[in-house]
Amino acid sequence: MSTLSEVYAQYPLKVDDIIPLDFDSVVTVPDSHAWPISDGFESNDWLSIPTIDLKDPDAAKLIGHACETWGVFQVVNHDIPLNLLDEVESEARQLFSLPTTQKLKALRSPGGVTGYGLARISSFFNKFMWHEGFTIIGSPLDHARELWPNDYQKFCDIMVDGQKKMEELAITIMHNILEYLAVSEEEMKWLGSPGVASTALQLNSYPLCPDPNRAIGLAPHTDNSLFTILHQRISGLQIFKEGVGWGFVQPVTGALVVNVGDLLHILSNARFPSVVHRVVMKEAKQRFSVAFFYSPPADFNLDPLGLSFGQIPLYRSVTVAEYFGRKAKDLEKHLLRLEFSGESMKSISIFMLVFA
Ligand SMILES: C=C1C[C@]23C[C@@]1(O)CC[C@H]2[C@@]12CCC[C@@](C)(C(=O)O1)[C@H]2[C@@H]3C(=O)O
Ligand SMILES: O=C(O)CCC(=O)C(=O)O
Ligand SMILES: [Fe+2]
């Protein structure tokens, strides 16, 4: 078992859980997409999550502290040219503006990971989300050709460049995290070589919604990654902070949001929370975001690292492939429990392999 695609191929989805709504033709939110009002999407609080200058000599300390206290932070001075972020978003806008029949030519296959479709987590909820996505792993060439038979090269070049720059940034962030956790880079030999990690670039579109209080962009979830790097221009991303509740991550021009995912939660022995987040429909315009998921190679063993003498590992050793496979299979039934009570989320338990 060596790639993300091979892992997910074992857990094919139903076609109904892949095909997005034809958003161009809707005038009201259909029942299939109407979430209970009591889910509290209307929280309007801004959270003061840290913004970190990557060139700050104290970056490792600041990043580690932010991971520990928030599970999320923003980075500036990250060396990803702002015009590249603009170009990626502009290509995403063109893709999602295509007629539905055209977009469906690049539909993800039931056992596939890449291409156009609903978020994978859709199958775990009984309502659909106000969302369409396009997932890229490696070259987007095959799907881009289906979308634009004579005019796919620019899209491919920009996406490949975007992935390369995102991966370089991810490596820098990972070095800082390892320094903070006092983990020897010997334990992460894969980290030095670009192209060895498991990565995915996700273009997200949240179309304009006729009744934003009844729809949700992305339901609460944690990410299958060490961490995810996100570019959002328009607000909509909310995180859930224990003791505080839901709050918005404010878009900062030129900054990228970095959120801790499940794999770093395990590696840090739960020092870093895998942050529960969602997207609400707030603005009266279509929203786009670009997410880069960064994980070790599929056969890498995830063991809690940097434990001091006498400290007990909370999770048993598991490969990245095994973790993704278990989450893909079992999340639906009982392992992801997201309970709502009145206006706020009461308890959240994410799928974790407890050492016991
Ligand atoms: C690497 C990945 C993370 C992701 C599953 C995937 O294989 C590719 C799509 C990703 C995405 C994007 C939208 C939200 C999300 C939860 C989903 O359903 O598909 C994430 C997945 C994830 O973090 O688990
Ligand atoms: O669009 C956003 O702000 C969040 C996207 C996200 O959570 C994801 O792609 O996993
Ligand atoms: Fe996410």
mmCIF file of C-alpha atoms and ligand atoms in Angstrom:
data_model
loop_
_atom_site.group_PDB
_atom_site.id
_atom_site.type_symbol
_atom_site.label_atom_id
_atom_site.label_comp_id
_atom_site.label_asym_id
_atom_site.label_seq_id
_atom_site.Cartn_x
_atom_site.Cartn_y
_atom_site.Cartn_z
ATOM 1 C CA MET A 1 0.000 0.000 0.000
ATOM 2 C CA SER A 2 1.835 3.138 -1.040
ATOM 3 C CA THR A 3 -0.378 6.048 -2.071
ATOM 4 C CA LEU A 4 -3.401 7.962 -0.863
ATOM 5 C CA SER A 5 -5.250 6.960 -4.042
ATOM 6 C CA GLU A 6 -4.685 3.270 -3.302
ATOM 7 C CA VAL A 7 -5.991 3.683 0.245
ATOM 8 C CA TYR A 8 -9.213 5.425 -0.811
ATOM 9 C CA ALA A 9 -9.765 2.998 -3.740
ATOM 10 C CA GLN A 10 -10.660 0.408 -1.111
ATOM 11 C CA TYR A 11 -13.555 2.529 0.142
ATOM 12 C CA PRO A 12 -15.610 3.471 -2.928
ATOM 13 C CA LEU A 13 -18.365 6.048 -2.451
ATOM 14 C CA LYS A 14 -21.910 5.987 -3.836
ATOM 15 C CA VAL A 15 -22.312 8.201 -6.911
ATOM 16 C CA ASP A 16 -24.999 10.212 -5.035
ATOM 17 C CA ASP A 17 -22.333 11.128 -2.484
ATOM 18 C CA ILE A 18 -20.077 12.491 -5.229
ATOM 19 C CA ILE A 19 -22.318 14.532 -7.568
ATOM 20 C CA PRO A 20 -22.855 18.129 -6.400
ATOM 21 C CA LEU A 21 -26.172 19.953 -6.796
ATOM 22 C CA ASP A 22 -26.672 21.938 -9.999
ATOM 23 C CA PHE A 23 -26.261 25.201 -8.067
ATOM 24 C CA ASP A 24 -26.974 27.361 -11.150
ATOM 25 C CA SER A 25 -30.551 26.169 -11.321
ATOM 26 C CA VAL A 26 -31.625 26.454 -7.655
ATOM 27 C CA VAL A 27 -33.804 29.280 -6.323
ATOM 28 C CA THR A 28 -34.475 27.839 -2.858
ATOM 29 C CA VAL A 29 -32.498 25.524 -0.581
ATOM 30 C CA PRO A 30 -33.857 22.008 -1.210
ATOM 31 C CA ASP A 31 -34.737 19.859 1.801
ATOM 32 C CA SER A 32 -31.741 17.628 1.001
ATOM 33 C CA HIS A 33 -29.478 20.638 1.759
ATOM 34 C CA ALA A 34 -31.451 22.291 4.591
ATOM 35 C CA TRP A 35 -29.727 21.851 7.961
ATOM 36 C CA PRO A 36 -31.565 22.380 11.276
ATOM 37 C CA ILE A 37 -31.511 26.058 12.283
ATOM 38 C CA SER A 38 -30.554 24.988 15.840
ATOM 39 C CA ASP A 39 -27.108 24.012 14.599
ATOM 40 C CA GLY A 40 -26.056 27.565 15.450
ATOM 41 C CA PHE A 41 -24.420 28.609 12.174
ATOM 42 C CA GLU A 42 -25.085 32.206 13.091
ATOM 43 C CA SER A 43 -22.181 32.618 15.561
ATOM 44 C CA ASN A 44 -20.541 35.912 14.608
ATOM 45 C CA ASP A 45 -17.516 35.975 16.885
ATOM 46 C CA TRP A 46 -14.013 36.542 15.519
ATOM 47 C CA LEU A 47 -11.285 34.518 17.156
ATOM 48 C CA SER A 48 -7.949 36.169 17.783
ATOM 49 C CA ILE A 49 -5.805 33.345 16.495
ATOM 50 C CA PRO A 50 -2.090 34.182 16.178
ATOM 51 C CA THR A 51 -0.539 35.540 12.973
ATOM 52 C CA ILE A 52 3.094 34.446 12.766
ATOM 53 C CA ASP A 53 5.909 35.925 10.672
ATOM 54 C CA LEU A 54 7.784 32.888 9.339
ATOM 55 C CA LYS A 55 11.033 34.908 9.298
ATOM 56 C CA ASP A 56 10.753 35.700 13.016
ATOM 57 C CA PRO A 57 13.762 34.159 14.820
ATOM 58 C CA ASP A 58 11.259 32.789 17.353
ATOM 59 C CA ALA A 59 9.044 31.218 14.673
ATOM 60 C CA ALA A 60 9.417 27.651 15.996
ATOM 61 C CA LYS A 61 8.348 28.697 19.493
ATOM 62 C CA LEU A 62 5.451 30.796 18.197
ATOM 63 C CA ILE A 63 4.219 28.050 15.857
ATOM 64 C CA GLY A 64 4.465 25.344 18.532
ATOM 65 C CA HIS A 65 2.656 27.498 21.056
ATOM 66 C CA ALA A 66 -0.114 28.315 18.560
ATOM 67 C CA CYS A 67 -0.502 24.617 17.713
ATOM 68 C CA GLU A 68 -0.799 23.824 21.404
ATOM 69 C CA THR A 69 -3.259 26.540 22.368
ATOM 70 C CA TRP A 70 -5.349 26.930 19.219
ATOM 71 C CA GLY A 71 -4.512 24.148 16.751
ATOM 72 C CA VAL A 72 -4.570 26.899 14.138
ATOM 73 C CA PHE A 73 -2.585 30.008 13.187
ATOM 74 C CA GLN A 74 -1.929 32.223 10.190
ATOM 75 C CA VAL A 75 1.465 32.711 8.525
ATOM 76 C CA VAL A 76 2.857 35.748 6.739
ATOM 77 C CA ASN A 77 6.242 36.132 5.011
ATOM 78 C CA HIS A 78 5.721 32.604 3.732
ATOM 79 C CA ASP A 79 7.454 32.985 0.343
ATOM 80 C CA ILE A 80 4.430 31.948 -1.715
ATOM 81 C CA PRO A 81 4.006 34.794 -4.205
ATOM 82 C CA LEU A 82 0.654 36.501 -3.736
ATOM 83 C CA ASN A 83 0.118 36.588 -7.486
ATOM 84 C CA LEU A 84 0.383 32.778 -7.552
ATOM 85 C CA LEU A 85 -2.365 32.552 -4.913
ATOM 86 C CA ASP A 86 -4.447 34.944 -7.057
ATOM 87 C CA GLU A 87 -3.836 32.830 -10.158
ATOM 88 C CA VAL A 88 -4.819 29.596 -8.391
ATOM 89 C CA GLU A 89 -8.036 31.243 -7.209
ATOM 90 C CA SER A 90 -8.755 32.695 -10.621
ATOM 91 C CA GLU A 91 -8.342 29.244 -12.230
ATOM 92 C CA ALA A 92 -10.623 27.766 -9.552
ATOM 93 C CA ARG A 93 -13.226 30.425 -10.331
ATOM 94 C CA GLN A 94 -13.075 29.546 -14.038
ATOM 95 C CA LEU A 95 -13.383 25.846 -13.303
ATOM 96 C CA PHE A 96 -16.421 26.195 -11.051
ATOM 97 C CA SER A 97 -18.037 28.672 -13.488
ATOM 98 C CA LEU A 98 -18.174 26.006 -16.194
ATOM 99 C CA PRO A 99 -21.630 24.608 -16.989
ATOM 100 C CA THR A 100 -22.576 21.673 -14.748
ATOM 101 C CA THR A 101 -22.555 19.219 -17.675
ATOM 102 C CA GLN A 102 -18.955 20.176 -18.397
ATOM 103 C CA LYS A 103 -17.828 19.890 -14.754
ATOM 104 C CA LEU A 104 -19.400 16.427 -14.536
ATOM 105 C CA LYS A 105 -17.009 15.243 -17.269
ATOM 106 C CA ALA A 106 -14.265 15.474 -14.629
ATOM 107 C CA LEU A 107 -16.354 13.821 -11.886
ATOM 108 C CA ARG A 108 -14.371 11.803 -9.317
ATOM 109 C CA SER A 109 -14.848 8.089 -9.876
ATOM 110 C CA PRO A 110 -16.445 6.146 -6.969
ATOM 111 C CA GLY A 111 -13.095 4.652 -5.949
ATOM 112 C CA GLY A 112 -11.059 7.725 -6.933
ATOM 113 C CA VAL A 113 -9.672 10.673 -5.010
ATOM 114 C CA THR A 114 -9.071 13.246 -7.742
ATOM 115 C CA GLY A 115 -11.465 15.312 -9.827
ATOM 116 C CA TYR A 116 -14.721 17.191 -9.358
ATOM 117 C CA GLY A 117 -17.238 16.313 -6.659
ATOM 118 C CA LEU A 118 -18.634 16.653 -3.167
ATOM 119 C CA ALA A 119 -16.351 16.550 -0.120
ATOM 120 C CA ARG A 120 -15.553 12.941 0.824
ATOM 121 C CA ILE A 121 -17.136 13.419 4.250
ATOM 122 C CA SER A 122 -20.567 14.019 2.626
ATOM 123 C CA SER A 123 -21.471 10.357 2.992
ATOM 124 C CA PHE A 124 -21.296 10.636 6.797
ATOM 125 C CA PHE A 125 -24.042 13.261 7.092
ATOM 126 C CA ASN A 126 -27.731 12.994 6.276
ATOM 127 C CA LYS A 127 -27.852 16.469 4.699
ATOM 128 C CA PHE A 128 -25.713 17.681 1.814
ATOM 129 C CA MET A 129 -23.373 20.652 2.004
ATOM 130 C CA TRP A 130 -23.435 23.837 -0.090
ATOM 131 C CA HIS A 131 -20.122 22.930 -1.640
ATOM 132 C CA GLU A 132 -18.370 21.624 -4.713
ATOM 133 C CA GLY A 133 -14.697 20.691 -4.855
ATOM 134 C CA PHE A 134 -11.905 19.666 -7.182
ATOM 135 C CA THR A 135 -9.119 17.489 -5.777
ATOM 136 C CA ILE A 136 -5.646 17.335 -7.327
ATOM 137 C CA ILE A 137 -2.943 14.824 -6.445
ATOM 138 C CA GLY A 138 0.133 15.199 -8.650
ATOM 139 C CA SER A 139 -0.699 16.149 -12.224
ATOM 140 C CA PRO A 140 -4.243 17.421 -12.900
ATOM 141 C CA LEU A 141 -3.764 16.770 -16.624
ATOM 142 C CA ASP A 142 -6.340 14.009 -17.214
ATOM 143 C CA HIS A 143 -9.213 15.850 -15.537
ATOM 144 C CA ALA A 144 -8.166 19.245 -16.931
ATOM 145 C CA ARG A 145 -8.318 17.784 -20.467
ATOM 146 C CA GLU A 146 -11.875 16.623 -19.789
ATOM 147 C CA LEU A 147 -12.842 20.126 -18.657
ATOM 148 C CA TRP A 148 -11.041 22.102 -21.379
ATOM 149 C CA PRO A 149 -10.123 19.742 -24.261
ATOM 150 C CA ASN A 150 -8.149 22.437 -26.124
ATOM 151 C CA ASP A 151 -7.101 24.765 -23.363
ATOM 152 C CA TYR A 152 -5.902 22.921 -20.265
ATOM 153 C CA GLN A 153 -2.189 23.820 -20.111
ATOM 154 C CA LYS A 154 -2.413 27.075 -18.146
ATOM 155 C CA PHE A 155 -4.587 25.458 -15.453
ATOM 156 C CA CYS A 156 -2.128 22.542 -15.138
ATOM 157 C CA ASP A 157 0.958 24.780 -14.953
ATOM 158 C CA ILE A 158 -0.546 26.966 -12.239
ATOM 159 C CA MET A 159 -1.747 24.011 -10.157
ATOM 160 C CA VAL A 160 1.618 22.232 -10.397
ATOM 161 C CA ASP A 161 3.414 25.439 -9.372
ATOM 162 C CA GLY A 162 0.929 25.947 -6.518
ATOM 163 C CA GLN A 163 1.512 22.427 -5.204
ATOM 164 C CA LYS A 164 5.300 22.837 -5.398
ATOM 165 C CA LYS A 165 5.307 26.124 -3.454
ATOM 166 C CA MET A 166 2.818 24.804 -0.910
ATOM 167 C CA GLU A 167 4.988 21.730 -0.319
ATOM 168 C CA GLU A 168 8.094 23.883 0.219
ATOM 169 C CA LEU A 169 6.172 25.920 2.777
ATOM 170 C CA ALA A 170 4.862 22.746 4.446
ATOM 171 C CA ILE A 171 8.441 21.452 4.819
ATOM 172 C CA THR A 172 9.496 24.722 6.496
ATOM 173 C CA ILE A 173 6.535 24.602 8.889
ATOM 174 C CA MET A 174 7.250 20.943 9.692
ATOM 175 C CA HIS A 175 10.905 21.747 10.556
ATOM 176 C CA ASN A 176 9.683 24.408 12.978
ATOM 177 C CA ILE A 177 7.223 21.989 14.574
ATOM 178 C CA LEU A 178 9.865 19.288 15.009
ATOM 179 C CA GLU A 179 12.182 21.833 16.623
ATOM 180 C CA TYR A 180 9.419 22.810 19.066
ATOM 181 C CA LEU A 181 8.618 19.180 19.902
ATOM 182 C CA ALA A 182 12.375 18.464 20.269
ATOM 183 C CA VAL A 183 12.058 15.610 17.788
ATOM 184 C CA SER A 184 15.159 14.601 15.855
ATOM 185 C CA GLU A 185 14.796 14.977 12.102
ATOM 186 C CA GLU A 186 16.241 11.439 11.896
ATOM 187 C CA GLU A 187 12.766 10.226 12.866
ATOM 188 C CA MET A 188 11.279 11.935 9.802
ATOM 189 C CA LYS A 189 13.720 10.947 7.082
ATOM 190 C CA TRP A 190 11.035 11.400 4.409
ATOM 191 C CA LEU A 191 10.801 15.112 5.220
ATOM 192 C CA GLY A 192 13.939 16.206 3.355
ATOM 193 C CA SER A 193 12.853 15.010 -0.076
ATOM 194 C CA PRO A 194 10.154 16.977 -1.913
ATOM 195 C CA GLY A 195 7.597 14.763 -3.653
ATOM 196 C CA VAL A 196 7.780 11.938 -1.091
ATOM 197 C CA ALA A 197 5.084 13.180 1.291
ATOM 198 C CA SER A 198 1.390 12.433 0.641
ATOM 199 C CA THR A 199 -0.150 15.696 -0.500
ATOM 200 C CA ALA A 200 -3.408 16.879 -2.045
ATOM 201 C CA LEU A 201 -4.483 20.266 -3.362
ATOM 202 C CA GLN A 202 -8.193 20.946 -2.935
ATOM 203 C CA LEU A 203 -10.085 23.727 -4.714
ATOM 204 C CA ASN A 204 -13.285 24.524 -2.812
ATOM 205 C CA SER A 205 -16.288 26.491 -4.062
ATOM 206 C CA TYR A 206 -19.220 27.611 -1.925
ATOM 207 C CA PRO A 207 -21.802 28.930 -4.396
ATOM 208 C CA LEU A 208 -24.074 31.834 -3.583
ATOM 209 C CA CYS A 209 -26.892 30.482 -1.415
ATOM 210 C CA PRO A 210 -30.536 31.714 -1.429
ATOM 211 C CA ASP A 211 -30.920 31.034 2.330
ATOM 212 C CA PRO A 212 -27.471 31.020 4.017
ATOM 213 C CA ASN A 213 -28.886 30.308 7.490
ATOM 214 C CA ARG A 214 -30.227 26.932 6.383
ATOM 215 C CA ALA A 215 -27.199 25.677 4.492
ATOM 216 C CA ILE A 216 -23.678 24.768 5.562
ATOM 217 C CA GLY A 217 -20.583 25.059 3.364
ATOM 218 C CA LEU A 218 -18.607 22.268 5.007
ATOM 219 C CA ALA A 219 -19.879 20.335 8.027
ATOM 220 C CA PRO A 220 -17.686 20.123 11.151
ATOM 221 C CA HIS A 221 -14.666 17.921 10.574
ATOM 222 C CA THR A 222 -11.009 17.429 11.311
ATOM 223 C CA ASP A 223 -8.501 16.983 8.486
ATOM 224 C CA ASN A 224 -6.686 13.859 7.352
ATOM 225 C CA SER A 225 -3.286 15.530 7.392
ATOM 226 C CA LEU A 226 -0.381 16.533 9.608
ATOM 227 C CA PHE A 227 -1.604 20.035 8.930
ATOM 228 C CA THR A 228 -3.487 21.830 6.199
ATOM 229 C CA ILE A 229 -2.486 25.144 4.614
ATOM 230 C CA LEU A 230 -5.469 27.193 3.483
ATOM 231 C CA HIS A 231 -5.980 30.334 1.464
ATOM 232 C CA GLN A 232 -9.278 32.123 2.092
ATOM 233 C CA ARG A 233 -10.028 35.598 0.801
ATOM 234 C CA ILE A 234 -13.603 35.823 2.053
ATOM 235 C CA SER A 235 -14.630 34.817 5.580
ATOM 236 C CA GLY A 236 -16.554 31.626 6.225
ATOM 237 C CA LEU A 237 -14.071 29.347 8.014
ATOM 238 C CA GLN A 238 -14.942 28.751 11.665
ATOM 239 C CA ILE A 239 -13.082 26.719 14.253
ATOM 240 C CA PHE A 240 -14.446 25.192 17.432
ATOM 241 C CA LYS A 241 -12.422 26.036 20.526
ATOM 242 C CA GLU A 242 -13.084 24.146 23.709
ATOM 243 C CA GLY A 243 -14.609 26.492 26.290
ATOM 244 C CA VAL A 244 -15.228 29.221 23.695
ATOM 245 C CA GLY A 245 -17.367 27.628 20.985
ATOM 246 C CA TRP A 246 -17.449 28.456 17.272
ATOM 247 C CA GLY A 247 -15.699 31.538 15.944
ATOM 248 C CA PHE A 248 -14.480 32.879 12.613
ATOM 249 C CA VAL A 249 -10.908 32.830 11.408
ATOM 250 C CA GLN A 250 -10.566 36.348 10.018
ATOM 251 C CA PRO A 251 -9.054 36.530 6.523
ATOM 252 C CA VAL A 252 -5.774 38.497 6.595
ATOM 253 C CA THR A 253 -4.597 39.732 3.192
ATOM 254 C CA GLY A 254 -1.620 37.687 2.025
ATOM 255 C CA ALA A 255 -1.712 35.339 5.020
ATOM 256 C CA LEU A 256 -2.280 31.595 4.919
ATOM 257 C CA VAL A 257 -4.198 29.671 7.577
ATOM 258 C CA VAL A 258 -2.481 26.565 8.964
ATOM 259 C CA ASN A 259 -4.578 24.094 10.936
ATOM 260 C CA VAL A 260 -3.429 21.003 12.811
ATOM 261 C CA GLY A 261 -4.833 17.729 11.437
ATOM 262 C CA ASP A 262 -5.306 14.253 12.921
ATOM 263 C CA LEU A 263 -1.789 13.002 12.156
ATOM 264 C CA LEU A 264 0.032 15.779 14.016
ATOM 265 C CA HIS A 265 -2.381 15.293 16.892
ATOM 266 C CA ILE A 266 -1.182 11.681 17.101
ATOM 267 C CA LEU A 267 2.534 12.506 16.597
ATOM 268 C CA SER A 268 2.388 15.171 19.300
ATOM 269 C CA ASN A 269 0.722 12.671 21.667
ATOM 270 C CA ALA A 270 -2.351 14.951 21.797
ATOM 271 C CA ARG A 271 -0.347 18.056 22.759
ATOM 272 C CA PHE A 272 -1.703 19.685 19.594
ATOM 273 C CA PRO A 273 -5.485 19.495 19.064
ATOM 274 C CA SER A 274 -6.717 18.358 15.645
ATOM 275 C CA VAL A 275 -8.881 21.396 15.195
ATOM 276 C CA VAL A 276 -12.585 20.897 14.452
ATOM 277 C CA HIS A 277 -13.638 23.350 11.766
ATOM 278 C CA ARG A 278 -16.496 24.064 9.373
ATOM 279 C CA VAL A 279 -17.519 26.582 6.736
ATOM 280 C CA VAL A 280 -20.649 28.681 7.139
ATOM 281 C CA MET A 281 -22.426 30.624 4.421
ATOM 282 C CA LYS A 282 -21.983 34.192 5.559
ATOM 283 C CA GLU A 283 -21.181 36.444 2.657
ATOM 284 C CA ALA A 284 -23.602 37.269 -0.145
ATOM 285 C CA LYS A 285 -21.172 36.057 -2.798
ATOM 286 C CA GLN A 286 -19.606 32.854 -3.993
ATOM 287 C CA ARG A 287 -16.618 31.888 -1.855
ATOM 288 C CA PHE A 288 -13.522 30.008 -3.003
ATOM 289 C CA SER A 289 -10.756 28.511 -0.924
ATOM 290 C CA VAL A 290 -7.641 26.482 -1.669
ATOM 291 C CA ALA A 291 -6.445 23.841 0.794
ATOM 292 C CA PHE A 292 -3.161 21.916 0.750
ATOM 293 C CA PHE A 293 -3.164 18.714 2.826
ATOM 294 C CA TYR A 294 0.289 17.604 3.976
ATOM 295 C CA SER A 295 0.917 14.081 5.300
ATOM 296 C CA PRO A 296 3.836 11.634 5.540
ATOM 297 C CA PRO A 297 4.128 8.821 2.961
ATOM 298 C CA ALA A 298 1.349 6.230 3.307
ATOM 299 C CA ASP A 299 3.635 3.563 4.792
ATOM 300 C CA PHE A 300 5.056 5.865 7.509
ATOM 301 C CA ASN A 301 4.447 4.680 11.072
ATOM 302 C CA LEU A 302 2.694 7.263 13.205
ATOM 303 C CA ASP A 303 3.961 6.975 16.778
ATOM 304 C CA PRO A 304 3.734 9.695 19.390
ATOM 305 C CA LEU A 305 7.129 11.467 19.314
ATOM 306 C CA GLY A 306 9.211 13.588 21.631
ATOM 307 C CA LEU A 307 7.918 11.904 24.793
ATOM 308 C CA SER A 308 9.870 12.684 27.928
ATOM 309 C CA PHE A 309 10.950 9.929 30.301
ATOM 310 C CA GLY A 310 7.964 8.196 31.874
ATOM 311 C CA GLN A 311 5.437 9.835 29.564
ATOM 312 C CA ILE A 312 2.861 7.379 28.238
ATOM 313 C CA PRO A 313 2.005 7.245 24.510
ATOM 314 C CA LEU A 314 -1.723 7.819 24.104
ATOM 315 C CA TYR A 315 -1.930 6.231 20.669
ATOM 316 C CA ARG A 316 -0.735 2.937 19.374
ATOM 317 C CA SER A 317 1.473 2.800 16.318
ATOM 318 C CA VAL A 318 -0.439 2.957 13.053
ATOM 319 C CA THR A 319 0.600 3.628 9.456
ATOM 320 C CA VAL A 320 -0.799 6.643 7.628
ATOM 321 C CA ALA A 321 -2.562 4.242 5.207
ATOM 322 C CA GLU A 322 -4.138 2.296 8.058
ATOM 323 C CA TYR A 323 -5.329 5.474 9.770
ATOM 324 C CA PHE A 324 -6.892 6.912 6.581
ATOM 325 C CA GLY A 325 -8.470 3.550 5.792
ATOM 326 C CA ARG A 326 -10.012 3.184 9.236
ATOM 327 C CA LYS A 327 -11.361 6.720 9.199
ATOM 328 C CA ALA A 328 -12.798 6.255 5.682
ATOM 329 C CA LYS A 329 -14.547 3.072 6.776
ATOM 330 C CA ASP A 330 -15.693 3.624 10.317
ATOM 331 C CA LEU A 331 -16.359 7.338 10.626
ATOM 332 C CA GLU A 332 -19.903 6.901 9.374
ATOM 333 C CA LYS A 333 -21.100 4.533 12.043
ATOM 334 C CA HIS A 334 -19.849 5.702 15.382
ATOM 335 C CA LEU A 335 -16.317 6.997 15.400
ATOM 336 C CA LEU A 336 -16.988 10.596 14.474
ATOM 337 C CA ARG A 337 -19.578 11.801 16.907
ATOM 338 C CA LEU A 338 -20.630 15.399 16.471
ATOM 339 C CA GLU A 339 -23.414 16.238 18.854
ATOM 340 C CA PHE A 340 -25.246 19.510 18.742
ATOM 341 C CA SER A 341 -27.142 20.850 21.684
ATOM 342 C CA GLY A 342 -29.243 23.937 21.168
ATOM 343 C CA GLU A 343 -27.053 26.674 19.755
ATOM 344 C CA SER A 344 -23.664 25.135 20.190
ATOM 345 C CA MET A 345 -21.696 21.996 19.811
ATOM 346 C CA LYS A 346 -21.682 20.146 23.112
ATOM 347 C CA SER A 347 -19.265 17.365 22.653
ATOM 348 C CA ILE A 348 -16.974 16.252 19.936
ATOM 349 C CA SER A 349 -15.053 13.078 19.766
ATOM 350 C CA ILE A 350 -12.945 12.424 16.729
ATOM 351 C CA PHE A 351 -11.676 9.104 15.575
ATOM 352 C CA MET A 352 -8.522 8.343 17.443
ATOM 353 C CA LEU A 353 -6.696 5.104 18.098
ATOM 354 C CA VAL A 354 -6.405 5.103 21.829
ATOM 355 C CA PHE A 355 -3.558 3.087 23.227
ATOM 356 C CA ALA A 356 -5.259 0.680 25.595
HETATM 357 C C1 LIG B 1 -6.063 14.359 1.435
HETATM 358 C C2 LIG B 1 -7.346 14.462 1.562
HETATM 359 C C3 LIG B 1 -8.001 15.246 2.635
HETATM 360 C C4 LIG B 1 -9.457 15.175 2.284
HETATM 361 C C5 LIG B 1 -9.535 13.816 1.704
HETATM 362 C C6 LIG B 1 -8.361 13.823 0.728
HETATM 363 O O1 LIG B 1 -7.992 12.589 0.280
HETATM 364 C C7 LIG B 1 -8.712 14.706 -0.482
HETATM 365 C C8 LIG B 1 -9.887 15.598 -0.190
HETATM 366 C C9 LIG B 1 -9.831 16.221 1.198
HETATM 367 C C10 LIG B 1 -11.155 16.800 1.653
HETATM 368 C C11 LIG B 1 -11.412 18.223 1.132
HETATM 369 C C12 LIG B 1 -12.765 18.737 1.674
HETATM 370 C C13 LIG B 1 -12.936 18.458 3.176
HETATM 371 C C14 LIG B 1 -12.498 17.008 3.518
HETATM 372 C C15 LIG B 1 -12.811 16.679 4.971
HETATM 373 C C16 LIG B 1 -13.125 16.066 2.537
HETATM 374 O O2 LIG B 1 -14.156 15.462 2.675
HETATM 375 O O3 LIG B 1 -12.294 15.939 1.424
HETATM 376 C C17 LIG B 1 -11.042 16.815 3.151
HETATM 377 C C18 LIG B 1 -10.435 15.424 3.431
HETATM 378 C C19 LIG B 1 -9.880 15.278 4.814
HETATM 379 O O4 LIG B 1 -9.263 16.160 5.391
HETATM 380 O O5 LIG B 1 -10.060 14.195 5.378
HETATM 381 O O1 LIG B 2 -12.941 26.549 2.825
HETATM 382 C C1 LIG B 2 -12.448 26.586 3.943
HETATM 383 O O2 LIG B 2 -12.239 27.630 4.557
HETATM 384 C C2 LIG B 2 -12.100 25.301 4.668
HETATM 385 C C3 LIG B 2 -11.855 24.118 3.763
HETATM 386 C C4 LIG B 2 -11.593 22.864 4.525
HETATM 387 O O3 LIG B 2 -11.821 22.763 5.696
HETATM 388 C C5 LIG B 2 -11.049 21.701 3.804
HETATM 389 O O4 LIG B 2 -10.863 21.762 2.561
HETATM 390 O O5 LIG B 2 -10.774 20.685 4.489
HETATM 391 FE FE FE B 3 -10.855 20.930 6.528
#
